[in-house]
Short mmCIF file of C-alpha atoms in Angstrom, two decimals:
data_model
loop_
_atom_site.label_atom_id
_atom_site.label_comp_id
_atom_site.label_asym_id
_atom_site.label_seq_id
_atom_site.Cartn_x
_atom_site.Cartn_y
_atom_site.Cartn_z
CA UNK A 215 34.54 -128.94 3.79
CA UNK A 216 38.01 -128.10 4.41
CA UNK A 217 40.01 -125.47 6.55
CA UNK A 218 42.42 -123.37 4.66
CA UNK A 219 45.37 -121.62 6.74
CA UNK A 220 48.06 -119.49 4.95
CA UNK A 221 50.93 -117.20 5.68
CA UNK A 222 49.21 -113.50 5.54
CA UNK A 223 52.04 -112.37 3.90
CA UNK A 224 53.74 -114.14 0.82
CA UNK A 225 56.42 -112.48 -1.16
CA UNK A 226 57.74 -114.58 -4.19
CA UNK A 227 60.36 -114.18 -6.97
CA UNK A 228 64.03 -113.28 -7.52
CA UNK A 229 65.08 -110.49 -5.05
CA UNK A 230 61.94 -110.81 -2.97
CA UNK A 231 64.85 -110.94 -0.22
CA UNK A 232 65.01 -106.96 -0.40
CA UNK A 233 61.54 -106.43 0.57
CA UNK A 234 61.76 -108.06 4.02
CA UNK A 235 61.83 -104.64 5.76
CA UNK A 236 58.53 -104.02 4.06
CA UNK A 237 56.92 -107.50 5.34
CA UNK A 238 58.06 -106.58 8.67
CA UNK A 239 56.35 -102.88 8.61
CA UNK A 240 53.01 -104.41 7.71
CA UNK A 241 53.16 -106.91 10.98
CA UNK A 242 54.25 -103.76 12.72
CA UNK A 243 57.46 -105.15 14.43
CA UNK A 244 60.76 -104.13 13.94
CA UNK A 245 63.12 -105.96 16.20
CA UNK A 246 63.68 -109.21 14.99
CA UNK A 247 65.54 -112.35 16.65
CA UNK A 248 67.55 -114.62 13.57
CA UNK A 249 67.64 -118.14 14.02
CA UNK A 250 70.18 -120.10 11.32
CA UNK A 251 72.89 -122.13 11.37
CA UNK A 252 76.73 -121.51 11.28
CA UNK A 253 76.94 -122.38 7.53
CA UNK A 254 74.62 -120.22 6.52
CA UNK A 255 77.33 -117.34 8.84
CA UNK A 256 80.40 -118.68 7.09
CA UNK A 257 79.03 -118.56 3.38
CA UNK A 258 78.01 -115.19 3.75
CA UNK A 259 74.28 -116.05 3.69
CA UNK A 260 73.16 -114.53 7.05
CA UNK A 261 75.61 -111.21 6.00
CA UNK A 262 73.69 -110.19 2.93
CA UNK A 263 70.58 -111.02 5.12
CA UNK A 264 71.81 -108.81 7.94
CA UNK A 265 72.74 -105.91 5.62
CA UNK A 266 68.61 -105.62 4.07
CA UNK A 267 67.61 -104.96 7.54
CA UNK A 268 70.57 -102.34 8.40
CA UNK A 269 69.74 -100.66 5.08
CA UNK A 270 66.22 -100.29 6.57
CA UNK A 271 67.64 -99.10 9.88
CA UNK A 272 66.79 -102.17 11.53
CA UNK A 273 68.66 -103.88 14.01
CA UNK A 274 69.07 -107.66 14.57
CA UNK A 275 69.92 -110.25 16.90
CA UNK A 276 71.29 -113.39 15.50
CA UNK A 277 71.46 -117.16 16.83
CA UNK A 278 73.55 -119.27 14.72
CA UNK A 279 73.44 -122.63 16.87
CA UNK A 280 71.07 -124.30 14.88
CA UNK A 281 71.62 -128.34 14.05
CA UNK A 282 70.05 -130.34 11.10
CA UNK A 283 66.84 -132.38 12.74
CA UNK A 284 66.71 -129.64 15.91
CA UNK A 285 66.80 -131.16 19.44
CA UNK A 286 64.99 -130.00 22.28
CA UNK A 287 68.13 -128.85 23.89
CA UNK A 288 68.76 -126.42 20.97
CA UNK A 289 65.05 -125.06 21.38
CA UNK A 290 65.81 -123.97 24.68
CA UNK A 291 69.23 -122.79 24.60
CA UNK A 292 67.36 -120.66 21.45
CA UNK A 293 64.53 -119.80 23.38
CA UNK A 294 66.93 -118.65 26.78
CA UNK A 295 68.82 -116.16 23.96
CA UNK A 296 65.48 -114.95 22.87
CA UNK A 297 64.12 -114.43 26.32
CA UNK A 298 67.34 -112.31 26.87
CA UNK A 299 66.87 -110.38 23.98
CA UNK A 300 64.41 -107.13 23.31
CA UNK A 301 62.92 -108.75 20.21
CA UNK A 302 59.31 -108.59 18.94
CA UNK A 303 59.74 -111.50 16.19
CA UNK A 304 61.40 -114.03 14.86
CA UNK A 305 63.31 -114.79 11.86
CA UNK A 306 64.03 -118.53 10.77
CA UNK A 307 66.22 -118.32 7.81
CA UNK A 308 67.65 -121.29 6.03
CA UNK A 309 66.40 -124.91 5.65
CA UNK A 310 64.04 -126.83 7.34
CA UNK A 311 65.70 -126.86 10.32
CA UNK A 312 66.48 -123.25 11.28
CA UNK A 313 63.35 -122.62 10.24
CA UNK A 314 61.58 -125.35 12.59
CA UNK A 315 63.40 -123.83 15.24
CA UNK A 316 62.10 -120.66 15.18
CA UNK A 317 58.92 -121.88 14.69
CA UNK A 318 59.17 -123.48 18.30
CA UNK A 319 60.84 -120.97 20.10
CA UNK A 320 58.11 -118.59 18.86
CA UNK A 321 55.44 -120.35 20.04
CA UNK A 322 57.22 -121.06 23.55
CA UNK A 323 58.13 -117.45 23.94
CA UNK A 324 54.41 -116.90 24.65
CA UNK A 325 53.21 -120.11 26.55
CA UNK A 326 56.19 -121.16 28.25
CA UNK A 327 55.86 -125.28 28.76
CA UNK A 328 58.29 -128.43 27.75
CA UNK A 329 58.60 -128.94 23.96
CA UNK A 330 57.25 -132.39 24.69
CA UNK A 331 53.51 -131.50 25.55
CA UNK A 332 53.16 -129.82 21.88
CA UNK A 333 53.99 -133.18 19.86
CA UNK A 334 51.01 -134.57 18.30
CA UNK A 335 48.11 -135.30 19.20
CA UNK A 336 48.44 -131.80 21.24
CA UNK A 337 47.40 -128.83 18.84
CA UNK A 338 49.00 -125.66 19.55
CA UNK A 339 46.89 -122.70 18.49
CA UNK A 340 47.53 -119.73 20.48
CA UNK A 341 49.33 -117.29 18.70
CA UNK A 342 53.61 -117.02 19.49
CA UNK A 343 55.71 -114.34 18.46
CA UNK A 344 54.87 -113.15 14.77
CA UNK A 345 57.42 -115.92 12.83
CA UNK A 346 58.92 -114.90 9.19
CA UNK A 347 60.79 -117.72 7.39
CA UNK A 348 63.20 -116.98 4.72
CA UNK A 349 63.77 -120.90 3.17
CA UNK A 350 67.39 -121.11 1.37
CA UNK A 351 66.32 -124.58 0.40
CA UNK A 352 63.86 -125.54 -1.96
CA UNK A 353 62.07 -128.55 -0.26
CA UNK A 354 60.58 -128.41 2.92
CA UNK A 355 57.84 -125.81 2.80
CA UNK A 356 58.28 -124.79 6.08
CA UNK A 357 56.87 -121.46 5.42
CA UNK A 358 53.83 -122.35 4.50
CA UNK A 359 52.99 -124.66 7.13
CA UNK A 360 51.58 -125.23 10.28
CA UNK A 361 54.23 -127.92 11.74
CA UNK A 362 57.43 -127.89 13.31
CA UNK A 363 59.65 -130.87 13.96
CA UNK A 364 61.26 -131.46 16.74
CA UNK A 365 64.05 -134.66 18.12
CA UNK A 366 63.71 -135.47 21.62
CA UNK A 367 66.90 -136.66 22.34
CA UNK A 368 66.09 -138.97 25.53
CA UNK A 369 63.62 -141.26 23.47
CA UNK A 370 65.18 -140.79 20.02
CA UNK A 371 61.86 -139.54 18.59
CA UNK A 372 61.07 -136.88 15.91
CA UNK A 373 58.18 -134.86 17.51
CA UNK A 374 55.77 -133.76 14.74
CA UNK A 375 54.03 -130.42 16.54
CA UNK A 376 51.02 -128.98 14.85
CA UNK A 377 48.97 -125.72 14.92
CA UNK A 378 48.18 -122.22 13.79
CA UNK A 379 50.82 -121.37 16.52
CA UNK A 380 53.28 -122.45 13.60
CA UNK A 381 52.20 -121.06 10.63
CA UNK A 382 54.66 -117.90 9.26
CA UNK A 383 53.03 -114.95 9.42
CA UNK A 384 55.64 -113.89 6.66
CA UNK A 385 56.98 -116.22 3.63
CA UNK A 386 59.89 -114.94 1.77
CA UNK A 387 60.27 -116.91 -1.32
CA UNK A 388 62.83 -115.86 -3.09
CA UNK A 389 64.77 -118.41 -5.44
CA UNK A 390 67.99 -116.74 -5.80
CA UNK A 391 68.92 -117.55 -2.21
CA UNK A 392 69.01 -121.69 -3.68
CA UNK A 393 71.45 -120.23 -6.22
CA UNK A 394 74.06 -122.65 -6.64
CA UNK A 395 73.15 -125.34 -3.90
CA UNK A 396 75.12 -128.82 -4.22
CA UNK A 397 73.31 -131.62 -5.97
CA UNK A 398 72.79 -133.31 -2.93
CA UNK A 399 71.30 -130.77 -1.03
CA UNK A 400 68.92 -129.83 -3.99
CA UNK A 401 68.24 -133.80 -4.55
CA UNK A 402 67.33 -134.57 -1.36
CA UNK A 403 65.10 -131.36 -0.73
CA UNK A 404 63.61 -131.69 -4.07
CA UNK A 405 62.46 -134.82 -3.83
CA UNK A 406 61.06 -134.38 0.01
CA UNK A 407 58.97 -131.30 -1.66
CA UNK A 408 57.91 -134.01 -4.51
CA UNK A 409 57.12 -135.90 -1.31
CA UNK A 410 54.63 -133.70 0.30
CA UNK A 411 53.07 -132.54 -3.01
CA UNK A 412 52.37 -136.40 -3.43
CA UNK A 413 51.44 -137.42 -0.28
CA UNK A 414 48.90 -134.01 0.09
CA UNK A 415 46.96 -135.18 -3.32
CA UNK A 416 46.38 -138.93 -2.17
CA UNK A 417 45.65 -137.76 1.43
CA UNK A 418 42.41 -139.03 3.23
CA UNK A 419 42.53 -135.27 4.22
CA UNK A 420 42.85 -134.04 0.45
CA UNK A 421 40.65 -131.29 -0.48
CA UNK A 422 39.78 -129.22 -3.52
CA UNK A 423 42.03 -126.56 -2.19
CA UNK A 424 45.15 -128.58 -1.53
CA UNK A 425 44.41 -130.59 -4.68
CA UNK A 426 45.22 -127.66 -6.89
CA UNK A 427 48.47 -126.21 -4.98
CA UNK A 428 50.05 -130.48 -5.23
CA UNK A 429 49.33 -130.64 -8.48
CA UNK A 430 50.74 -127.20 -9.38
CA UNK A 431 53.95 -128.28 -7.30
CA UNK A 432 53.97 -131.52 -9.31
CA UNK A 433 54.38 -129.72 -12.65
CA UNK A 434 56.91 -127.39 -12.03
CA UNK A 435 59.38 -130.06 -9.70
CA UNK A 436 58.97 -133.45 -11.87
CA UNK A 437 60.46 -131.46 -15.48
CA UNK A 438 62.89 -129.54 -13.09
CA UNK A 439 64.31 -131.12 -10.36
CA UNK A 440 67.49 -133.31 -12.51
CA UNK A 441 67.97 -129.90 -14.30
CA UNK A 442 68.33 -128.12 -11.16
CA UNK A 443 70.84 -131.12 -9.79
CA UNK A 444 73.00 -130.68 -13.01
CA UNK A 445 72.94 -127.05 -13.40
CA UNK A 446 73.33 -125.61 -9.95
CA UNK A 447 73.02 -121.75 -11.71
CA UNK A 448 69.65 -122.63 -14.12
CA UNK A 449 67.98 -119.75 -12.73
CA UNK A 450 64.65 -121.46 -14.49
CA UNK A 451 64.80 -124.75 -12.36
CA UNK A 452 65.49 -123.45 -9.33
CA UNK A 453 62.49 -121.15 -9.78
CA UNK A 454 60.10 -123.55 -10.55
CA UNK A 455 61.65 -125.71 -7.45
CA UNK A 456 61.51 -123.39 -5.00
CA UNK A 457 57.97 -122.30 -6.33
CA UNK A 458 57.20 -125.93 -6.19
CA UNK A 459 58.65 -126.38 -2.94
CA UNK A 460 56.42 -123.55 -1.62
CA UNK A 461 52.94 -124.87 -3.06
CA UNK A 462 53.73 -128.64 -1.81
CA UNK A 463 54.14 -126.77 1.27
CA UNK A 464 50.72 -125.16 0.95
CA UNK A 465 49.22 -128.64 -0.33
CA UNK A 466 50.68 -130.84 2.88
CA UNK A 467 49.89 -127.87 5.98
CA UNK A 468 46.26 -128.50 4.24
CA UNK A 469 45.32 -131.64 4.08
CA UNK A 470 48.29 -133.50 5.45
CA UNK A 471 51.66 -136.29 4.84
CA UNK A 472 51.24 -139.53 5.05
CA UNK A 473 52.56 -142.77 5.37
CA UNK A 474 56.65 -142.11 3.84
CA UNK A 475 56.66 -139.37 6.46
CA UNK A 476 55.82 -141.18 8.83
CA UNK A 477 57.92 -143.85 8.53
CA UNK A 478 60.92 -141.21 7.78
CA UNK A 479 60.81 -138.94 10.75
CA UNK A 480 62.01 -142.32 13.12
CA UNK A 481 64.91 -143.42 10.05
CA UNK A 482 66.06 -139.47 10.73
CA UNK A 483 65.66 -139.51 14.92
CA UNK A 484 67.17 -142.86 14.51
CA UNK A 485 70.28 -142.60 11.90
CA UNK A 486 70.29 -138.68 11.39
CA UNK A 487 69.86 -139.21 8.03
CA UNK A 488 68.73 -135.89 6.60
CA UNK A 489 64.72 -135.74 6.22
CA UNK A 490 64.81 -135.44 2.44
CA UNK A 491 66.98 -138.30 1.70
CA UNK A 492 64.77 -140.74 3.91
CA UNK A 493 61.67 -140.25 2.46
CA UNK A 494 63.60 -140.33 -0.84
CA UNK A 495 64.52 -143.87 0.48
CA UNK A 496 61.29 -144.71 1.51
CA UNK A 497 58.85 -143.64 -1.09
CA UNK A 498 59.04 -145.53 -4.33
CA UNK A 499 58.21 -148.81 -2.00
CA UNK A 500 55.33 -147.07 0.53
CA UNK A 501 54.15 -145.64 -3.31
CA UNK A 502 53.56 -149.62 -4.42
CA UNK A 503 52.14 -150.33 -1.04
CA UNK A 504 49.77 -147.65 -1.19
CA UNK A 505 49.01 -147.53 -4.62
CA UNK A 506 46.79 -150.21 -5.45
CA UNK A 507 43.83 -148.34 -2.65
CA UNK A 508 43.94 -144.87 -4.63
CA UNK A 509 44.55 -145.83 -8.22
CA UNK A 510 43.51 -142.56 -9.88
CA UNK A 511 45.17 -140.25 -7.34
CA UNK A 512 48.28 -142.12 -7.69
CA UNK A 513 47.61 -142.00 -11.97
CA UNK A 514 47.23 -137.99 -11.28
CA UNK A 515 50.18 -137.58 -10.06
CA UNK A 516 51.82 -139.25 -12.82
CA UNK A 517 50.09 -137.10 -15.53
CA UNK A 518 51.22 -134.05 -13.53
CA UNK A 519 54.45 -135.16 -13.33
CA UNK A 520 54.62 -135.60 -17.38
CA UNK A 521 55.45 -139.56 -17.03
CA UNK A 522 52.07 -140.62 -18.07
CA UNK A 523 49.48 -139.31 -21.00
CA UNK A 524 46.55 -138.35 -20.89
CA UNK A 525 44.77 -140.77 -22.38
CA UNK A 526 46.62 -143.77 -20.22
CA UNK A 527 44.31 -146.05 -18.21
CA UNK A 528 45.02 -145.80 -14.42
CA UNK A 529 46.82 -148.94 -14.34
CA UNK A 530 49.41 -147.88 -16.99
CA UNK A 531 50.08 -144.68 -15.42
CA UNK A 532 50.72 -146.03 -12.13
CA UNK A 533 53.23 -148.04 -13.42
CA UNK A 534 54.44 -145.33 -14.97
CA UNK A 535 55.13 -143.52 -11.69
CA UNK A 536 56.54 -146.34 -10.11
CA UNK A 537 59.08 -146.55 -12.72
CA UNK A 538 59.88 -142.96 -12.98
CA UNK A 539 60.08 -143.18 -8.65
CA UNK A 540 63.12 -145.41 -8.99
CA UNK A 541 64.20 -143.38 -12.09
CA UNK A 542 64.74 -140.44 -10.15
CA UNK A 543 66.12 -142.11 -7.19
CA UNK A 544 68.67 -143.68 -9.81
CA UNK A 545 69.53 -140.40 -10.95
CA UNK A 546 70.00 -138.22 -8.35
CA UNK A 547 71.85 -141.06 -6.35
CA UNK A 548 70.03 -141.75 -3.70
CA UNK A 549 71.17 -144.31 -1.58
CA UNK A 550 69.35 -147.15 0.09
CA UNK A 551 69.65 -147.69 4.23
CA UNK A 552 72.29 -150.47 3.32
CA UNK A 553 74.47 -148.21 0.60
CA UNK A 554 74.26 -145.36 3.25
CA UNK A 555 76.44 -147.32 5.68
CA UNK A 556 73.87 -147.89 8.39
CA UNK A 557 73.80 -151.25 10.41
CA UNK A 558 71.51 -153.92 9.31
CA UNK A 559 71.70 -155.40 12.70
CA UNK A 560 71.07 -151.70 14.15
CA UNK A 561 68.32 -151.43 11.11
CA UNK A 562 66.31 -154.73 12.33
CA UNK A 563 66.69 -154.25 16.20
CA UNK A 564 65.28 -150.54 16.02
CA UNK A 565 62.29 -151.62 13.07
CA UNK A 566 59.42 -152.39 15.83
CA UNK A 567 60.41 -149.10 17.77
CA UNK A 568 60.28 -146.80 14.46
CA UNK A 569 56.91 -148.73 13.53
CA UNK A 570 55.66 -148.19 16.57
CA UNK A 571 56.48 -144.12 16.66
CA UNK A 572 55.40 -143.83 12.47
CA UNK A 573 51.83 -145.05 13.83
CA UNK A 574 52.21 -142.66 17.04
CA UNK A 575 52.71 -139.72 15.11
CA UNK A 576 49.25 -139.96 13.04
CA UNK A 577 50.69 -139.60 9.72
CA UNK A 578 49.92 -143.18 8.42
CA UNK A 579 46.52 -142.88 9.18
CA UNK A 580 46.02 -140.08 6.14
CA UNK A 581 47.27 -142.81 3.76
CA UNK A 582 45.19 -144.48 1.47
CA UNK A 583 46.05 -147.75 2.52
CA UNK A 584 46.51 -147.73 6.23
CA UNK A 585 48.91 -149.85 7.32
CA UNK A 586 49.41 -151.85 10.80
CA UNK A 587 52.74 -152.18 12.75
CA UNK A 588 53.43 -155.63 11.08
CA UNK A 589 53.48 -153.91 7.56
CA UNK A 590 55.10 -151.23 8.26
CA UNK A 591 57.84 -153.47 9.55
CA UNK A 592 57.52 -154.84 6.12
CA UNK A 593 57.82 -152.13 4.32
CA UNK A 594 60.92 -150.98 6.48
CA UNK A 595 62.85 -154.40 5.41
CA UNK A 596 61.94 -153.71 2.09
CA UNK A 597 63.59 -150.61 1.86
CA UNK A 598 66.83 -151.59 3.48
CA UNK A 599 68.25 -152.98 0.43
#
């Protein structure tokens, strides 16, 4: 038996953008709080956002203070402006990150208490301020979800914060805001959103349900995701990424990550290397680990990813996957820890201490092959490079 929790709202296509006003009638608010960042202000993002809502006759307020991998100190300084401000919902608009951020603050809004006592294991289920996300990225699935991220910056530690408290009560997914994104950004959120579809379909906590939405996410990212690096304006592959993006989404808030994001959430606290690129680091070698426990998930996720035939033995297409893992890492230049510039010494002194929060936050122990702290130090030196 599985539980199934979705957005009660989804809009998706090209132009969905414009019907925002109309998602925000049906929840029956109409004063909406914005979180995003600053880039998202300068490039003219938040503008053509702002001027749907004013064509509606609907005012906003706007927080632009956002930071990739949000800290507790930009949740509250967020949550103070909302507090100060006469809105009845909020907005997250842009990547992961802005749209973690609202996430929190909308919860908090409603039961005040420190951002530390929602981390994991703590479930947070009581209902916040209705929350609409708007990604810009394809890759993180935030609106689909029921988690929000979270650094604490005393301990260094990427709080993973679960609940229906979370979950959008509004997705906008609309593709043409991912229009011409730079081949890093698309990379590295393409392959986290390859990530969760991935990690959802080998999941101890897989289900019939999620099964279908990773490999639907599979199919479209796998043939798109170089296309969509190469061709920044292939209205096609950015389509089928950000639709892909939004069913891995679906797949993970149902039945769960795993074991590469659990080991990437402490190489982000740690490095601030941006979430995509670490578990792009991380997840051909926790895929060879792992592999070998769940044979014919892992050889179903090669067939949907159109590296492996039908008619291939398990064994074969794993192989296949493994190969096409470092392919695309190849391709789309991802770096290892070493090639990114960070500190072997730093690397091997902070290993137990990211081990030791991986296990904390849960996610290894949805993986196939559960690991202990010793192998996950393992696997850690193994991805250095």
């Amino acid at each position: 038996m599985a539980a199934i929790n979705l957005p009660r709202i989804i809009r998706v296509g090209g132009g969905t953008l414009a019907e925002l006003p109309e998602a925000l009638a049906q929840c029956g608010v109409s004063r909406p709080f914005i979180v995003t960042d600053a880039f998202l202000v300068s490039s003219g993002m938040v503008a053509t956002l702002l001027a749907v809502l004013d064509k509606a006759g609907i005012d906003a307020i706007v927080f632009a203070d956002t930071v990739p991998d949000p800290t507790v100190a930009v949740v509250e300084a967020a949550l103070e402006a909302l507090r100060a401000a006469d809105c009845d919902c909020v907005i997250g608009f842009g990547g992961g990150s802005p749209i973690d951020t609202a996430k929190a603050i909308a919860a908090l809004a409603v039961e005040p208490r420190p951002v530390q006592s929602m981390k994991t294991p703590a479930t947070t289920d009581v209902p916040g301020l209705p929350i609409i996300a708007v990604p810009t990225t394809a890759g993180t699935g935030s609106e689909a979800t029921k988690f929000t991220i979270v650094t604490d910056e005393a301990s260094s530690e990427k709080m993973l914060c679960a609940g229906l408290a979370f979950l959008p009560t509004v997705a906008i997914v609309d593709f043409e805001l991912t229009m011409g994104k730079p081949a890093r950004l698309t990379a590295d959120t393409g392959i986290d959103s390859l990530t969760h579809a991935i990690e959802a379909y080998v999941s101890k906590k897989a289900n019939a349900f999620s099964d279908a939405m990773a490999l639907s996410a599979m199919k479209l990212i796998a043939p798109a995701i170089r296309t969509a690096c190469n061709e920044p304006g292939n209205r096609a592959a950015r389509e089928a990424m950000m639709v892909g993006a939004h069913h891995a989404g679906i797949a993970f808030s149902n039945a769960s990550v795993a074991l590469v994001h659990g080991m990437s959430r402490p190489v982000g606290a740690f490095f601030h290397v941006p979430h995509g690129l670490s578990n792009a680091m991380l997840l051909p070698a926790v895929t060879a680990f792992s592999a070998p426990a769940a044979l014919a998930r892992y050889a179903d996720c090669a067939r949907a990813m159109g590296v492996a035939s039908a008619d291939e033995g398990d064994q074969a297409a794993v192989a296949r996957l493994l190969v096409e893992l470092a392919a695309l890492n190849a391709d789309l230049s991802v770096p290892s820890p070493r090639s990114h510039g960070i500190s072997e010494a730093r690397w091997f002194e902070v290993v137990p201490e990211m081990a030791r929060q991986a296990l904390a936050s849960g996610s290894p122990g949805n993986n196939p092959r559960v690991p202990d702290a010793a192998e996950i130090e393992r696997l850690y030196a193994e991805a250095f490079g």
